[in-house]
Coordinates of C-alpha atoms and ligand atoms in Angstrom, one line a residue:
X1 CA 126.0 124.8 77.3
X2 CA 122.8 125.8 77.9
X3 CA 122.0 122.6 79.8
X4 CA 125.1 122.6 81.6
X5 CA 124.7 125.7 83.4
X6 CA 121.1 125.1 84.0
X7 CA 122.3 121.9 85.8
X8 CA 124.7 123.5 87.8
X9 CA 122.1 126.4 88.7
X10 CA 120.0 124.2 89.6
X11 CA 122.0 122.7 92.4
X12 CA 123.5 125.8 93.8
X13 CA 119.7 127.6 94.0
X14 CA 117.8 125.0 95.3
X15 CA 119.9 123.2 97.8
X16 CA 116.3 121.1 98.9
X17 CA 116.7 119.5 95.1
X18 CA 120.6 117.9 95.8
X19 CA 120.1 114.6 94.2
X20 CA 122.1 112.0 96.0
X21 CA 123.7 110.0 93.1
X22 CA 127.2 108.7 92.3
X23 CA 129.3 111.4 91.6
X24 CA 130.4 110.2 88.9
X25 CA 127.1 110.9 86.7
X26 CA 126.7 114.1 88.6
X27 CA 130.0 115.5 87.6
X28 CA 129.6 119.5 87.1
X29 CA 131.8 121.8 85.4
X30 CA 133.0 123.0 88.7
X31 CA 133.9 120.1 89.4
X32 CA 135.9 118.9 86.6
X33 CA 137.6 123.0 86.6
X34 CA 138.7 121.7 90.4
X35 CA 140.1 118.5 89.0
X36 CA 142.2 120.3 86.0
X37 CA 143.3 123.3 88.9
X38 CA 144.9 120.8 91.6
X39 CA 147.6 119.9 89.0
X40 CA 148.1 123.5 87.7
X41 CA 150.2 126.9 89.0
X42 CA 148.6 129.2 91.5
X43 CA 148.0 131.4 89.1
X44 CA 145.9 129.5 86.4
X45 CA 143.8 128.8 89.8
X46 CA 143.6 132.5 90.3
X47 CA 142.1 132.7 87.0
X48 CA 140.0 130.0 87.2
X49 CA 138.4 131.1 90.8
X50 CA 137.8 134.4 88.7
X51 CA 136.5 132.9 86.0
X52 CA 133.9 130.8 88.1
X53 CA 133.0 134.1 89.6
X54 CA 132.1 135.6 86.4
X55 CA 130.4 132.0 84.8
X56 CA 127.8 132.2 88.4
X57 CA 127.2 135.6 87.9
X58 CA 126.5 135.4 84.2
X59 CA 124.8 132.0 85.0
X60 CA 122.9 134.2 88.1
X61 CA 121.5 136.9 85.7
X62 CA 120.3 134.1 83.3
X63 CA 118.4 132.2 85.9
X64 CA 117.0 135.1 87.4
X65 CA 115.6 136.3 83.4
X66 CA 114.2 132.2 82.7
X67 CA 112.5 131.9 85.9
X68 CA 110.8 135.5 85.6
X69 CA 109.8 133.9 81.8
X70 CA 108.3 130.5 82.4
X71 CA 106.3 132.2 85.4
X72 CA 105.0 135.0 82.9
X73 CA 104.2 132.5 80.6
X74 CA 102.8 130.4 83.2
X75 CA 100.1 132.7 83.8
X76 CA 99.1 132.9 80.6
X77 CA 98.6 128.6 80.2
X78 CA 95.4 127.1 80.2
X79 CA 95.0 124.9 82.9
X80 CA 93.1 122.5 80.9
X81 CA 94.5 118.9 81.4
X82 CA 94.8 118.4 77.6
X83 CA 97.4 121.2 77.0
X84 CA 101.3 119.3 77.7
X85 CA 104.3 121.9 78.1
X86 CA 107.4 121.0 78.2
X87 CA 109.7 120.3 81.3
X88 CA 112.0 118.4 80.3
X89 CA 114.5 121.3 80.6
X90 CA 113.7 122.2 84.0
X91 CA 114.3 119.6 86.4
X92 CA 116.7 117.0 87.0
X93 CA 116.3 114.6 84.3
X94 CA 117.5 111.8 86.4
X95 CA 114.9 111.5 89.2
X96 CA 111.6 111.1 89.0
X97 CA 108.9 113.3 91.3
X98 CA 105.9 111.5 93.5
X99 CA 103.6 113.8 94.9
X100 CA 101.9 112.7 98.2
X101 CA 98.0 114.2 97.4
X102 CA 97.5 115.5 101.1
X103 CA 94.6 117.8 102.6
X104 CA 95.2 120.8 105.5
X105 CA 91.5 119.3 106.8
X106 CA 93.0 116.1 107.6
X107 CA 96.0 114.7 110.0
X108 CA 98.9 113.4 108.5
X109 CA 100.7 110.7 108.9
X110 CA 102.9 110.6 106.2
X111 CA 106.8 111.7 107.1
X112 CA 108.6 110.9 104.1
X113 CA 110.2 113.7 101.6
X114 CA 113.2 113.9 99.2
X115 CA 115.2 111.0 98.2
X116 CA 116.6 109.6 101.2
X117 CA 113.6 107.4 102.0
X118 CA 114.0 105.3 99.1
X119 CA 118.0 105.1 99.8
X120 CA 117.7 104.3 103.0
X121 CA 115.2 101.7 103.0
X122 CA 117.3 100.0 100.0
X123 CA 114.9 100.2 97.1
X124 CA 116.2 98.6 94.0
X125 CA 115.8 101.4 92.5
X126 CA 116.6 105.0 93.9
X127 CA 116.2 108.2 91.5
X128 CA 113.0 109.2 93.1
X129 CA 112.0 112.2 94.8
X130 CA 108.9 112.2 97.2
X131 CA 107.1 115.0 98.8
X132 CA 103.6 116.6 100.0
X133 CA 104.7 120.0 98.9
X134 CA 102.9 120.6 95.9
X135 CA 104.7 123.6 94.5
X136 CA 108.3 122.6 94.5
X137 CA 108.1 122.1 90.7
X138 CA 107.4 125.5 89.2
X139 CA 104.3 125.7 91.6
X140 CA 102.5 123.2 88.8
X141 CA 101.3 119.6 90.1
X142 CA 101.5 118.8 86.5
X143 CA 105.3 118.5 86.2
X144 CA 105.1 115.1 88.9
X145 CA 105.3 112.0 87.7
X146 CA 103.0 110.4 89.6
X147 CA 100.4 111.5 92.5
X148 CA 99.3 109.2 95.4
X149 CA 95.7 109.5 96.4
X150 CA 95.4 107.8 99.7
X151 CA 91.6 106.1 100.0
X152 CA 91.4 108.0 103.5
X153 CA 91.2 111.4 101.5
X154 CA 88.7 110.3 98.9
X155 CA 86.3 108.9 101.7
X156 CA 86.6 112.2 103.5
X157 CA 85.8 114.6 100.5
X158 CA 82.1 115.5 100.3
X159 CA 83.2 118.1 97.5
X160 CA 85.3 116.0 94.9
X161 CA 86.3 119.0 92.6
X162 CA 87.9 121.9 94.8
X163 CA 90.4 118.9 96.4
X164 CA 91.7 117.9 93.4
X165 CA 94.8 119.2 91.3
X166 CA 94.4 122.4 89.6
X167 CA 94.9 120.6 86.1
X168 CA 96.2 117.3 85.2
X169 CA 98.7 116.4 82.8
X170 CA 98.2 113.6 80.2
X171 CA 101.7 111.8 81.0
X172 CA 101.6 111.9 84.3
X173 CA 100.3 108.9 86.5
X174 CA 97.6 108.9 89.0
X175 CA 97.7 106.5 91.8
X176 CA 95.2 105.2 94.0
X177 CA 96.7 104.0 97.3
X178 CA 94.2 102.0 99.3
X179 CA 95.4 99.2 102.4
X180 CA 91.6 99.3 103.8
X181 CA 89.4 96.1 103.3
X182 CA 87.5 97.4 100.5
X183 CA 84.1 95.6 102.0
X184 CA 84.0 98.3 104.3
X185 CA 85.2 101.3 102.2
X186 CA 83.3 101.0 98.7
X187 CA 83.9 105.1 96.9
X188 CA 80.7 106.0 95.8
X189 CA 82.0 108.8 93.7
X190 CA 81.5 108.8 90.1
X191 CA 84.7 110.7 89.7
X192 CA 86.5 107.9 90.6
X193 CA 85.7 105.8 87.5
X194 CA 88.2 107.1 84.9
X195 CA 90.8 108.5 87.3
X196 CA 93.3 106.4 88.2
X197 CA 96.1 105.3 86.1
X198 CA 97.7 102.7 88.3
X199 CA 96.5 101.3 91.7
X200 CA 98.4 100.5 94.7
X201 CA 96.7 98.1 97.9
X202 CA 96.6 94.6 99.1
X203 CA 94.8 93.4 96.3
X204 CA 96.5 90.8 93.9
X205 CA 95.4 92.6 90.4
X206 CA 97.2 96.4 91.6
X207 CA 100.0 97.0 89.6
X208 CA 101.8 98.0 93.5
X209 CA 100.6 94.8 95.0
X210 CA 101.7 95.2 99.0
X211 CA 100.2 92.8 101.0
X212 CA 100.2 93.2 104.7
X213 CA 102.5 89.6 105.6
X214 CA 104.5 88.0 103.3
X215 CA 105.8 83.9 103.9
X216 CA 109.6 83.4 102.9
X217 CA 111.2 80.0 102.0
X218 CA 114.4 79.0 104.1
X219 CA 116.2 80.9 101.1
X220 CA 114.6 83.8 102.5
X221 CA 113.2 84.5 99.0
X222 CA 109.2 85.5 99.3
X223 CA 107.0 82.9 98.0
X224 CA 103.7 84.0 99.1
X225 CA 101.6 85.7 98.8
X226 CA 101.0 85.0 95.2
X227 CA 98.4 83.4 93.0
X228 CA 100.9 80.1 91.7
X229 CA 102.1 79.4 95.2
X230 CA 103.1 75.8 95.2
X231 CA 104.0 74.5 98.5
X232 CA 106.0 71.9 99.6
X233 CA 104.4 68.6 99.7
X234 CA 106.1 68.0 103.2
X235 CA 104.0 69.9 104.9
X236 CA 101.3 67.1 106.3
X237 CA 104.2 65.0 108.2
X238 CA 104.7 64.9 111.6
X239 CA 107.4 66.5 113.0
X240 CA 108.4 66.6 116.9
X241 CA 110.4 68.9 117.3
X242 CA 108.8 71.3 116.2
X243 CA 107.1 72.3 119.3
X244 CA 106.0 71.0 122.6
X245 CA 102.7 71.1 123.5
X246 CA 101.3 71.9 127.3
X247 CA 98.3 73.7 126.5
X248 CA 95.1 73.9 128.4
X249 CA 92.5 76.0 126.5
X250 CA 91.4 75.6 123.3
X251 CA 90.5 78.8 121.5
X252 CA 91.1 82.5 121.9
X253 CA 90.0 85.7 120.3
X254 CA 91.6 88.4 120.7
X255 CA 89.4 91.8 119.7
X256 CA 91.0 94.6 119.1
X257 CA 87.9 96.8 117.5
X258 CA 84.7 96.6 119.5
X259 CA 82.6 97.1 116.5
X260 CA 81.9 93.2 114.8
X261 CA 79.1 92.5 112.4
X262 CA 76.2 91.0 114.6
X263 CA 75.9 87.6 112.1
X264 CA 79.6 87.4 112.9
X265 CA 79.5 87.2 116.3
X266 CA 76.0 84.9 116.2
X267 CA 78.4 82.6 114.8
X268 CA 81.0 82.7 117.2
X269 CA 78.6 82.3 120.1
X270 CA 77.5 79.3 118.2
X271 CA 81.1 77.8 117.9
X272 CA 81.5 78.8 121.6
X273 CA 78.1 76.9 122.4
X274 CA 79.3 74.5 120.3
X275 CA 83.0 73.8 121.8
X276 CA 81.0 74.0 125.5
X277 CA 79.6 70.4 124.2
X278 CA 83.1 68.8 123.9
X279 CA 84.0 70.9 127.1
X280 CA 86.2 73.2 125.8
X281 CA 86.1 76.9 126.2
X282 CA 86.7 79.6 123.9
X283 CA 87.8 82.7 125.3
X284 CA 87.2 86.3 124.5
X285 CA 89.9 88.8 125.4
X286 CA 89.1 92.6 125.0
X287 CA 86.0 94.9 124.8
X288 CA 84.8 94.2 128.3
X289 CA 85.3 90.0 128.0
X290 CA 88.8 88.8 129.5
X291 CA 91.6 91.2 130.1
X292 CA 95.1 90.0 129.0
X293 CA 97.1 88.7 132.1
X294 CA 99.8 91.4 133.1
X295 CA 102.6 89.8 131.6
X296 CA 101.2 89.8 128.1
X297 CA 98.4 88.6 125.7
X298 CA 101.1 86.8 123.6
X299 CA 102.9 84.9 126.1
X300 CA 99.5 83.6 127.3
X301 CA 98.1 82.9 123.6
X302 CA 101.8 80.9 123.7
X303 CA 101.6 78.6 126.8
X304 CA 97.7 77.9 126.9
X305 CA 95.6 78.1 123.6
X306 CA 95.9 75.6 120.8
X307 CA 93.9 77.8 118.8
X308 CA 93.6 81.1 117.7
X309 CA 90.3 82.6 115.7
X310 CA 92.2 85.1 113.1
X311 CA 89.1 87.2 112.1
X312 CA 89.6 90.0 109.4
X313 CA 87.8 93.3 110.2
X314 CA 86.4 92.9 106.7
X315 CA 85.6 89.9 104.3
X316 CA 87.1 91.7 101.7
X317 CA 89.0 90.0 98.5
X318 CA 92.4 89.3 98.9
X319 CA 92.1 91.1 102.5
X320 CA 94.6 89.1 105.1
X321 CA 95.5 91.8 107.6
X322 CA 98.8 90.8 110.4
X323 CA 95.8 89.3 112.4
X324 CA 96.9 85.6 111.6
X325 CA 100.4 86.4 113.1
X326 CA 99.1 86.3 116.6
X327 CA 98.7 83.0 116.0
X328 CA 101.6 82.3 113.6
X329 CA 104.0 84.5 116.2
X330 CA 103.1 82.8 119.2
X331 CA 102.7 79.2 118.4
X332 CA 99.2 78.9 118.2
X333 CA 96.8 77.7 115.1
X334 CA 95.1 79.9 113.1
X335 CA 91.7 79.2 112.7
X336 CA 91.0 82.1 109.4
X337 CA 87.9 83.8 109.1
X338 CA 88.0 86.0 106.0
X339 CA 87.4 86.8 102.4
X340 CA 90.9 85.7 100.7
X341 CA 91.7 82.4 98.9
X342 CA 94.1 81.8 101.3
X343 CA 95.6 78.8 99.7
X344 CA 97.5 81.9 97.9
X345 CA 98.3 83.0 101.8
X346 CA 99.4 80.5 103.7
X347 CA 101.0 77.0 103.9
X348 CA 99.1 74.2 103.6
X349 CA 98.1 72.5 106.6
X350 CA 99.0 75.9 108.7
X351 CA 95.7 77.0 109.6
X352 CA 92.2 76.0 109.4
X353 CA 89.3 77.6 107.4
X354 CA 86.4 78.5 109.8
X355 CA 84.6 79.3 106.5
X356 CA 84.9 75.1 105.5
X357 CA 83.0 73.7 108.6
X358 CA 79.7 74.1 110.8
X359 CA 80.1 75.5 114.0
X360 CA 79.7 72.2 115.4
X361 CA 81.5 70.8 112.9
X362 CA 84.5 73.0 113.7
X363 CA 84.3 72.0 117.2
X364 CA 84.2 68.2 116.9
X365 CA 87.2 68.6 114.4
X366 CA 88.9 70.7 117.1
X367 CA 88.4 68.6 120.1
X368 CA 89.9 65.5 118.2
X369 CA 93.0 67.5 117.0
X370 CA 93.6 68.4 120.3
X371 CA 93.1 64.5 121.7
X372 CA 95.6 63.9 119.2
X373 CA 98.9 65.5 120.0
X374 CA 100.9 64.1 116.7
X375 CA 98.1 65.4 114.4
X376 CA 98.2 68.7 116.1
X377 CA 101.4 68.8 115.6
X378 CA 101.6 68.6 111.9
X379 CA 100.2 72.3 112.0
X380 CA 103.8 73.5 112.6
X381 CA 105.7 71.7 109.9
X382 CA 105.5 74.8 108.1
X383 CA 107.8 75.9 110.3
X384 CA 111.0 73.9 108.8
X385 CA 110.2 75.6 105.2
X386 CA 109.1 78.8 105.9
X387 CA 109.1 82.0 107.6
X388 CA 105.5 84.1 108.3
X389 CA 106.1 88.0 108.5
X390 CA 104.9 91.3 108.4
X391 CA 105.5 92.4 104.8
X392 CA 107.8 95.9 104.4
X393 CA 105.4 99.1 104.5
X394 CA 108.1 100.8 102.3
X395 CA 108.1 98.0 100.1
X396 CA 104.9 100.1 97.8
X397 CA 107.3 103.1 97.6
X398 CA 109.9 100.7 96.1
X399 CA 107.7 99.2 93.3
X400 CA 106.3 102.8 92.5
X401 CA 109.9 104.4 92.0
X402 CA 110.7 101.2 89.7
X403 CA 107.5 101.5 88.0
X404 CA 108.5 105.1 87.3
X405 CA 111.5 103.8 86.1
X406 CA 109.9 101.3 83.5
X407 CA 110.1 103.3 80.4
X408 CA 107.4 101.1 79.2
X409 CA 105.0 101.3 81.9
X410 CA 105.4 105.0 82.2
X411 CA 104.7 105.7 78.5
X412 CA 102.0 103.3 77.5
X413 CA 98.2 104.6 78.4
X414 CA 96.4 102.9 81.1
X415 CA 93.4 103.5 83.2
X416 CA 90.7 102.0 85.4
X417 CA 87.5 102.9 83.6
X418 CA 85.4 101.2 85.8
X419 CA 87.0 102.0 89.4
X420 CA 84.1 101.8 91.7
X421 CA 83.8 97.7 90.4
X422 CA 87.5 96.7 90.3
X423 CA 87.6 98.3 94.2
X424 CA 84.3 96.9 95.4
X425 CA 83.5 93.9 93.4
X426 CA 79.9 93.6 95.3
X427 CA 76.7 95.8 94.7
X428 CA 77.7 99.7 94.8
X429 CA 73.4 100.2 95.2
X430 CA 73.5 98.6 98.2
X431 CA 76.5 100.5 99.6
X432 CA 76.2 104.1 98.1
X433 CA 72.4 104.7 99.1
X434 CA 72.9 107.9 101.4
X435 CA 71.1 106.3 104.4
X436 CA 70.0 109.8 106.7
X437 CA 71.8 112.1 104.2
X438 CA 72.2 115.3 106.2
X439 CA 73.2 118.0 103.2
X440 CA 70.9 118.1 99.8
X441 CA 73.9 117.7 97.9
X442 CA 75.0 114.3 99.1
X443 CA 71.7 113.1 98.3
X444 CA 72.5 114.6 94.8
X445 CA 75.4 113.4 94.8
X446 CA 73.7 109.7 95.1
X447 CA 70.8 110.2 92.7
X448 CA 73.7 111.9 90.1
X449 CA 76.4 108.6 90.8
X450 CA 73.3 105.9 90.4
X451 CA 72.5 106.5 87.0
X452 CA 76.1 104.5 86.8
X453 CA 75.7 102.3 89.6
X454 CA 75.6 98.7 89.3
Ligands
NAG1 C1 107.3 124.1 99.5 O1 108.3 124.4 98.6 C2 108.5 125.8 98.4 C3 109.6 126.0 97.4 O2 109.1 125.6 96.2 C4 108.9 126.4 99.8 O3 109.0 127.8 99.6 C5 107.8 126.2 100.8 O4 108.2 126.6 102.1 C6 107.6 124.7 100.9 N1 106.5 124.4 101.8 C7 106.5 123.6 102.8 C8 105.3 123.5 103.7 O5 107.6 123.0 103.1
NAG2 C1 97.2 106.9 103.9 O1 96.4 107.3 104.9 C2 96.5 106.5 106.1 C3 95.5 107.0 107.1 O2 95.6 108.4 107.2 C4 98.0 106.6 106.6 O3 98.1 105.8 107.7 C5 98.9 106.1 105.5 O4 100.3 106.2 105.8 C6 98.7 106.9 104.2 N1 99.5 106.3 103.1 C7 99.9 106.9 102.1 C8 100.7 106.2 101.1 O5 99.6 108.1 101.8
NAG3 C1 86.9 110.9 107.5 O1 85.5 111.3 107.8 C2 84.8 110.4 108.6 C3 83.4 110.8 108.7 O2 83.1 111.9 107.9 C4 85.5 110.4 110.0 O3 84.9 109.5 110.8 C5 87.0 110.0 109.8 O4 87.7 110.1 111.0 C6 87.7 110.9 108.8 N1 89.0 110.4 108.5 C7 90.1 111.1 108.8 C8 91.4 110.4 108.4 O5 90.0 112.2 109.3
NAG4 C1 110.8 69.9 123.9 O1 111.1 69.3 125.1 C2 112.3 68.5 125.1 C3 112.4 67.8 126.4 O2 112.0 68.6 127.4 C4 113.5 69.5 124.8 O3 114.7 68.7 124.7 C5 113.2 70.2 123.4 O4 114.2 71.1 123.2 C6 111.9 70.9 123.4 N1 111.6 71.4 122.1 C7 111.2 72.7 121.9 C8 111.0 73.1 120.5 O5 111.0 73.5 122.8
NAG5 C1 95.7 108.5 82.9 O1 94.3 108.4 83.0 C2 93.6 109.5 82.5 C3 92.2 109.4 82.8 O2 91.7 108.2 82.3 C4 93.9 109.6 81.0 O3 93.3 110.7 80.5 C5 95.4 109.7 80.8 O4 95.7 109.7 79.4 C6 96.1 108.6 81.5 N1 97.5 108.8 81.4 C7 98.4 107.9 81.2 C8 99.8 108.3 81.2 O5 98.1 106.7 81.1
NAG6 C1 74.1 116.5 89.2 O1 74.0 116.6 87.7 C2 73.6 117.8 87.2 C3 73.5 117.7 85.7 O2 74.5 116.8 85.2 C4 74.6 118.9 87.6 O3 74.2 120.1 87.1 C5 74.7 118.9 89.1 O4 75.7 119.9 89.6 C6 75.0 117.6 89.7 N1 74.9 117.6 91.1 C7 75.9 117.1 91.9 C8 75.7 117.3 93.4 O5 76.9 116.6 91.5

């Protein structure tokens, strides 16, 4: 009884909370007393209106006396992350809560609260509840599920311990969210190590793995990215139809951030150089090189480059970004320069692996392709097999509220003990050495972390 009218309390107080669910597992006694009253005499609905009257107010006082009890003896509760209390009794058992870690300090991007997102955007599963208000569950962050810490947060704190959650609860899960290359954004922090219960980014070992483009077979089912790709043997035939080719120029680049390490760009001028020999051009579009044509950058990649030089911002594991879909979009080849085993990526014979030739090499190999329209063309059979996409950005939300879901998962302990390493697989020394630290402490900070650095 006691459950019941909690339930139905619950819905009629705190109208934010309405979980959207088949009626049929949300069936209240109000509801049921409706049902029973439409067949009955006027006056058995009298009596039943006045009985509801009389069950709310009853129900009214009651609520009123628990939540004036469990703040009381809120106040009293250590906040000590070892102590568990019970609240199982207080929300709705059926949905399970994600708190979005946020900070005042910074902007915010993030637009998503309640259930509907994961409705609407047709996750498998659906009994989730998301939100950046961190008091809607008995003003305790310990009664969530799970709570996101986005990378951009954790970069940003120069004082880890007043940013984080006033107490921490030992069945709840902490997730780290991270989508930047992690070359460029090692976390120093020693806090970090021992935090996290489950990660989330582009890498293939996160238990949400959300990569940035996904390839679909003609099936439309999503074949890669994935470690045990196998793709079809098919894809080193000819095919005419494919395309027709009247291009003129042989490589492009298009930059979008200005900012490129120096040795990366020594090796493009090389390839430039180097292409100059065969008398072809590669072009630069962007940061005071070419400017796009007015119609667009796309149609022009379309009618006049063969190739395309896909550069990640960051040669980062596992790290391909949407740049290789200016080339894959628009007709063009990719020519990949990054840190993924891209085998796992992209189909075979779609692309070609800067990383795999000489400058000069690259360019020899590139002015004979292009002398040769029928071999250039087998660098679009892909396109009978497969489809090349941007992957779903909601698709992480998905796998979280399913995680949440997996009674198994949820319940059995797990936790990166060595963060910093599994994020940034290279030499934390070299990254985390304060260079110009402006504040004693973050020079403390550093000589405190190295102790543990690798
Ligand atoms: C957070 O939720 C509480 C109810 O628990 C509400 O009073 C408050 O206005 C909410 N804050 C924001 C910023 O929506
Ligand atoms: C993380 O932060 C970035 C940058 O502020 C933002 O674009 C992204 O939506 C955030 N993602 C999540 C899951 O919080
Ligand atoms: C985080 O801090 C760095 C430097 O302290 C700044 O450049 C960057 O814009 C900040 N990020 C956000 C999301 O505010
Ligand atoms: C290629 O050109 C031929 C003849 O002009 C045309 O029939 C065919 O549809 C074109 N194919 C594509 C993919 O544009
Ligand atoms: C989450 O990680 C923390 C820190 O390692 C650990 O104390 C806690 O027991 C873990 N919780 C779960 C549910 O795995
Ligand atoms: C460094 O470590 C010492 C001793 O463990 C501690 O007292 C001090 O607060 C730490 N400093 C910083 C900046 O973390």
């Amino acid at each position: 009884m006691r459950q019941r009218m909690h339930s139905l309390l619950f819905i009629e107080m705190k109208p934010t909370f309405l979980p959207i669910v088949p009626a049929t597992r949300r069936e209240t006694t109000s509801q049921k007393m409706y049902l029973v009253s439409r067949t009955e005499t006027f006056a058995k609905l009298f009596f039943i209106v006045s009985f509801t009257g009389l069950f709310m107010y009853v129900a009214l006082a009651f609520y009123s006396f628990h939540t004036a009890y469990t703040t009381v003896s809120q106040v009293g509760k250590d906040q000590d992350s070892s102590s568990e209390h019970d609240d199982s009794d207080r929300f709705d058992k059926d949905l399970k809560y994600i708190l979005l870690w946020t900070d005042k300090s910074l902007k915010e991007h993030v637009n998503l609260e309640g259930q509907s997102p994961f409705i609407e955007n047709g996750c498998s599963e659906i009994n989730c509840y998301i939100t950046t208000n961190r008091t809607i569950l008995n003003q305790d962050v310990r009664n969530f599920d799970a709570v996101i810490f986005n990378i951009s947060l954790l970069l940003n704190w120069s004082r880890w311990p007043i940013h984080l959650p006033k107490g921490r609860s030992q069945r709840q899960k902490y997730v780290f969210y991270g989508m930047e290359a992690s070359d460029d954004h090692p976390i120093c922090n020693l806090l970090v190590d021992n935090f996290f219960n489950w990660t989330w980014s582009y890498k293939f070992h996160s238990d949400i793995f959300t990569p940035f483009i996904e390839v679909k077979d003609m099936k439309g089912k999503v074949v890669a990215p994935n470690s045990n790709v196998l793709w079809s043997n098919s894809l080193t035939r000819t095919t005419n139809s494919v395309i027709n080719v009247t291009k003129t120029r042989a490589v492009a680049w298009i930059m979008d951030k200005c900012e490129i390490l120096s040795n990366k760009m020594l090796s493009i001028l090389k390839l430039k150089q180097a292409l100059k020999d065969h008398n072809l051009y590669l072009d630069i579009y962007g940061c005071g090189h070419f400017q796009c044509p007015q119609e667009d950058c796309k149609k022009m990649l379309q009618r006049d480059y063969y190739f395309y030089l896909a550069i990640e911002g960051a040669i980062s594991e596992d790290f391909v970004s949407t740049e290789v879909l200016k080339a894959y979009d628009n007709d063009v080849v990719p020519i990949v320069v990054g840190g993924a085993d891209y085998i796992k990526f992209l189909p075979d014979n779609s692309y070609i692996n800067f990383q795999y030739y000489t400058e000069e090499k690259l360019a020899a190999y590139l002015d004979y392709t292009i002398r040769n329209p029928s071999l250039y063309k087998e660098y679009f059979t892909w396109k009978k097999f497969y489809t090349i996409r941007k992957a779903n950005t909601f698709n992480g939300y998905c796998q979280l509220c399913k995680l949440l879901n997996d009674k198994k998962k949820f319940n059995s302990f797990s936790s990166y003990a060595d963060f910093r390493k599994w994020w940034f697989t290279g030499s934390l020394k070299n990254k985390c050495i304060p260079k110009g630290a402006e504040r004693y402490t973050d020079l403390l900070g550093y000589l405190n972390d190295s102790s543990r650095i690798g």
